Amino acid sequence: MPKSKNSSDLSLYQYWRSSCSWRVRWALKHKGIQYEDIAVNLLQNEQNSPEFLSVNPGGYVPALKINDQVYGESLALLEWIEETYPTNPLLPKSATDRLRVRQICQHIASGIQPIQNLSVMRRHSSDPAEQAKWAHHWIQTGLQKLEALVTPTAGTYCYGGEVTLADLCLVPQVYNALRFNVDMTPFPVISRINQHCLDLPSCDASAPHNQKGAP
Ligand SMILES: N[C@@H](CCC(=O)N[C@@H](CS)C(=O)NCC(=O)O)C(=O)O
């Protein structure tokens, strides 16, 4: 694996409102890593342009250019960032604690977000109201399970008192929930964690409203 000796080696292809991009932006900010920001406009379908597909055949953001190679998949990128930049750790120390954090991440990144993704909504229906209904349903269902999952482990954050990768997945998913008017009242633990996270400078700096291209 190429070693990134300094932050100038990193360029992040991302979209301001993309929840998966927010995960990676937040990890980079949390660890104080500099990166070049390359905006990919999903509403203009730039993720499917020949130019973007030539760097990331997955056709998704985020993608991270590390020493001239481009890599996709936000959770894989988070793991790489954690391994390469261990200061301000985003995973707990013990293997079973890490397992729980990764379970929360996967619940969101594999179990909720993909079903409400743009391409899936578009495939489901061309009617924006029907798309929104679809996303609302899957996010609400996913958050019900997430509330049960994080309740036993939550402190200030998803897993005790330290920010972990689980929080980096949770907050952008709550952002999507609010976009699709999901009532957060039945999810007090998620809502509390979300609010604590939003108060963190690294979370705010990586939030959609602070990105290039945001209205
Ligand atoms: N599993 C991928 C999913 C990436 C993904 O779904 N990205 C969305 C934005 S959050 C995207 O690029 N959507 C474009 C599309 O659906 O065409 C990851 O975690 O990075």
mmCIF file of N, CA and C and ligand atoms in Angstrom, residues 15 17-24 42 45 47-48 52 58-63 72-77 109-110 113-114 116-120 122 176, ligand 1:
data_model
loop_
_atom_site.group_PDB
_atom_site.id
_atom_site.type_symbol
_atom_site.label_atom_id
_atom_site.label_comp_id
_atom_site.label_asym_id
_atom_site.label_seq_id
_atom_site.Cartn_x
_atom_site.Cartn_y
_atom_site.Cartn_z
ATOM 1 N N TYR A 15 -19.155 15.198 -2.985
ATOM 2 C CA TYR A 15 -20.296 16.075 -3.261
ATOM 3 C C TYR A 15 -20.772 16.619 -1.926
ATOM 4 N N ARG A 17 -23.514 17.348 -0.486
ATOM 5 C CA ARG A 17 -24.650 16.791 0.247
ATOM 6 C C ARG A 17 -24.568 15.271 0.413
ATOM 7 N N SER A 18 -23.504 14.680 -0.113
ATOM 8 C CA SER A 18 -23.368 13.219 -0.032
ATOM 9 C C SER A 18 -23.004 12.780 1.392
ATOM 10 N N SER A 19 -23.824 11.901 1.946
ATOM 11 C CA SER A 19 -23.576 11.451 3.323
ATOM 12 C C SER A 19 -22.299 10.620 3.408
ATOM 13 N N CYS A 20 -22.026 9.841 2.348
ATOM 14 C CA CYS A 20 -20.806 9.011 2.367
ATOM 15 C C CYS A 20 -19.561 9.906 2.288
ATOM 16 N N SER A 21 -19.676 11.010 1.558
ATOM 17 C CA SER A 21 -18.549 11.954 1.481
ATOM 18 C C SER A 21 -18.311 12.612 2.836
ATOM 19 N N TRP A 22 -19.415 12.927 3.512
ATOM 20 C CA TRP A 22 -19.278 13.580 4.828
ATOM 21 C C TRP A 22 -18.486 12.696 5.790
ATOM 22 N N ARG A 23 -18.749 11.376 5.770
ATOM 23 C CA ARG A 23 -17.998 10.458 6.642
ATOM 24 C C ARG A 23 -16.488 10.669 6.484
ATOM 25 N N VAL A 24 -16.053 10.723 5.234
ATOM 26 C CA VAL A 24 -14.606 10.787 4.965
ATOM 27 C C VAL A 24 -14.063 12.190 5.251
ATOM 28 N N LEU A 42 -23.447 15.502 -8.246
ATOM 29 C CA LEU A 42 -24.294 14.326 -8.491
ATOM 30 C C LEU A 42 -25.575 14.691 -9.221
ATOM 31 N N ASN A 45 -25.079 14.593 -12.663
ATOM 32 C CA ASN A 45 -24.671 13.263 -13.104
ATOM 33 C C ASN A 45 -23.170 13.141 -13.407
ATOM 34 N N GLN A 47 -20.940 11.957 -11.699
ATOM 35 C CA GLN A 47 -20.364 10.679 -11.235
ATOM 36 C C GLN A 47 -20.361 9.626 -12.340
ATOM 37 N N ASN A 48 -21.202 9.843 -13.359
ATOM 38 C CA ASN A 48 -21.246 8.882 -14.467
ATOM 39 C C ASN A 48 -20.552 9.416 -15.722
ATOM 40 N N PHE A 52 -14.956 10.988 -14.779
ATOM 41 C CA PHE A 52 -14.957 10.487 -13.403
ATOM 42 C C PHE A 52 -14.836 8.966 -13.369
ATOM 43 N N GLY A 58 -16.307 2.768 -9.943
ATOM 44 C CA GLY A 58 -17.497 2.538 -9.123
ATOM 45 C C GLY A 58 -18.599 3.555 -9.403
ATOM 46 N N GLY A 59 -18.232 4.743 -9.910
ATOM 47 C CA GLY A 59 -19.236 5.752 -10.222
ATOM 48 C C GLY A 59 -19.920 6.348 -9.004
ATOM 49 N N TYR A 60 -19.227 6.339 -7.885
ATOM 50 C CA TYR A 60 -19.763 6.909 -6.651
ATOM 51 C C TYR A 60 -18.750 7.877 -6.053
ATOM 52 N N VAL A 61 -19.277 8.825 -5.280
ATOM 53 C CA VAL A 61 -18.425 9.557 -4.343
ATOM 54 C C VAL A 61 -18.721 9.006 -2.951
ATOM 55 N N PRO A 62 -17.745 9.071 -2.060
ATOM 56 C CA PRO A 62 -16.425 9.676 -2.198
ATOM 57 C C PRO A 62 -15.432 8.739 -2.883
ATOM 58 N N ALA A 63 -14.360 9.379 -3.373
ATOM 59 C CA ALA A 63 -13.180 8.638 -3.817
ATOM 60 C C ALA A 63 -11.969 9.460 -3.381
ATOM 61 N N GLY A 72 -12.084 4.004 -3.802
ATOM 62 C CA GLY A 72 -13.445 4.326 -3.398
ATOM 63 C C GLY A 72 -13.866 3.535 -2.173
ATOM 64 N N GLU A 73 -15.141 3.660 -1.855
ATOM 65 C CA GLU A 73 -15.799 3.007 -0.715
ATOM 66 C C GLU A 73 -15.434 3.696 0.593
ATOM 67 N N SER A 74 -16.412 4.408 1.123
ATOM 68 C CA SER A 74 -16.137 5.255 2.287
ATOM 69 C C SER A 74 -15.626 4.470 3.504
ATOM 70 N N LEU A 75 -16.187 3.292 3.778
ATOM 71 C CA LEU A 75 -15.716 2.578 4.980
ATOM 72 C C LEU A 75 -14.277 2.082 4.803
ATOM 73 N N ALA A 76 -13.954 1.664 3.585
ATOM 74 C CA ALA A 76 -12.569 1.255 3.317
ATOM 75 C C ALA A 76 -11.639 2.465 3.474
ATOM 76 N N LEU A 77 -12.115 3.620 3.026
ATOM 77 C CA LEU A 77 -11.293 4.839 3.154
ATOM 78 C C LEU A 77 -11.121 5.214 4.630
ATOM 79 N N ALA A 109 -24.107 1.937 6.711
ATOM 80 C CA ALA A 109 -23.492 2.052 5.380
ATOM 81 C C ALA A 109 -23.938 0.952 4.421
ATOM 82 N N SER A 110 -24.329 -0.212 4.969
ATOM 83 C CA SER A 110 -24.808 -1.284 4.087
ATOM 84 C C SER A 110 -26.308 -1.473 4.191
ATOM 85 N N GLN A 113 -28.169 3.449 3.982
ATOM 86 C CA GLN A 113 -27.830 4.414 2.926
ATOM 87 C C GLN A 113 -27.993 3.873 1.498
ATOM 88 N N PRO A 114 -27.550 2.623 1.220
ATOM 89 C CA PRO A 114 -27.634 2.194 -0.186
ATOM 90 C C PRO A 114 -29.070 2.167 -0.711
ATOM 91 N N GLN A 116 -31.484 4.184 0.018
ATOM 92 C CA GLN A 116 -32.028 5.517 -0.243
ATOM 93 C C GLN A 116 -31.104 6.352 -1.134
ATOM 94 N N ASN A 117 -30.158 5.674 -1.763
ATOM 95 C CA ASN A 117 -29.222 6.365 -2.634
ATOM 96 C C ASN A 117 -29.931 6.869 -3.897
ATOM 97 N N LEU A 118 -29.335 7.911 -4.485
ATOM 98 C CA LEU A 118 -29.936 8.576 -5.644
ATOM 99 C C LEU A 118 -30.285 7.599 -6.777
ATOM 100 N N SER A 119 -29.324 6.756 -7.149
ATOM 101 C CA SER A 119 -29.560 5.867 -8.295
ATOM 102 C C SER A 119 -30.660 4.852 -7.987
ATOM 103 N N VAL A 120 -30.745 4.419 -6.730
ATOM 104 C CA VAL A 120 -31.789 3.455 -6.344
ATOM 105 C C VAL A 120 -33.160 4.145 -6.351
ATOM 106 N N ARG A 122 -33.989 6.700 -8.135
ATOM 107 C CA ARG A 122 -34.353 6.979 -9.522
ATOM 108 C C ARG A 122 -34.851 5.727 -10.231
ATOM 109 N N ASN A 176 -29.636 12.918 6.324
ATOM 110 C CA ASN A 176 -30.517 12.420 5.263
ATOM 111 C C ASN A 176 -31.936 12.213 5.777
HETATM 112 N N1 LIG B 1 -20.790 2.103 -0.656
HETATM 113 C C1 LIG B 1 -20.398 3.378 -1.150
HETATM 114 C C2 LIG B 1 -21.635 4.144 -1.535
HETATM 115 C C3 LIG B 1 -21.315 5.466 -2.133
HETATM 116 C C4 LIG B 1 -22.573 6.217 -2.526
HETATM 117 O O1 LIG B 1 -23.660 5.685 -2.511
HETATM 118 N N2 LIG B 1 -22.365 7.478 -2.867
HETATM 119 C C5 LIG B 1 -23.484 8.273 -3.291
HETATM 120 C C6 LIG B 1 -23.501 9.593 -2.577
HETATM 121 S S1 LIG B 1 -23.704 9.371 -0.827
HETATM 122 C C7 LIG B 1 -23.356 8.499 -4.785
HETATM 123 O O2 LIG B 1 -22.279 8.751 -5.282
HETATM 124 N N3 LIG B 1 -24.491 8.428 -5.488
HETATM 125 C C8 LIG B 1 -24.516 8.649 -6.888
HETATM 126 C C9 LIG B 1 -25.515 7.806 -7.593
HETATM 127 O O3 LIG B 1 -26.279 7.085 -6.938
HETATM 128 O O4 LIG B 1 -25.535 7.887 -8.814
HETATM 129 C C10 LIG B 1 -19.582 4.134 -0.088
HETATM 130 O O5 LIG B 1 -19.823 3.906 1.106
HETATM 131 O O6 LIG B 1 -18.703 4.923 -0.443
#
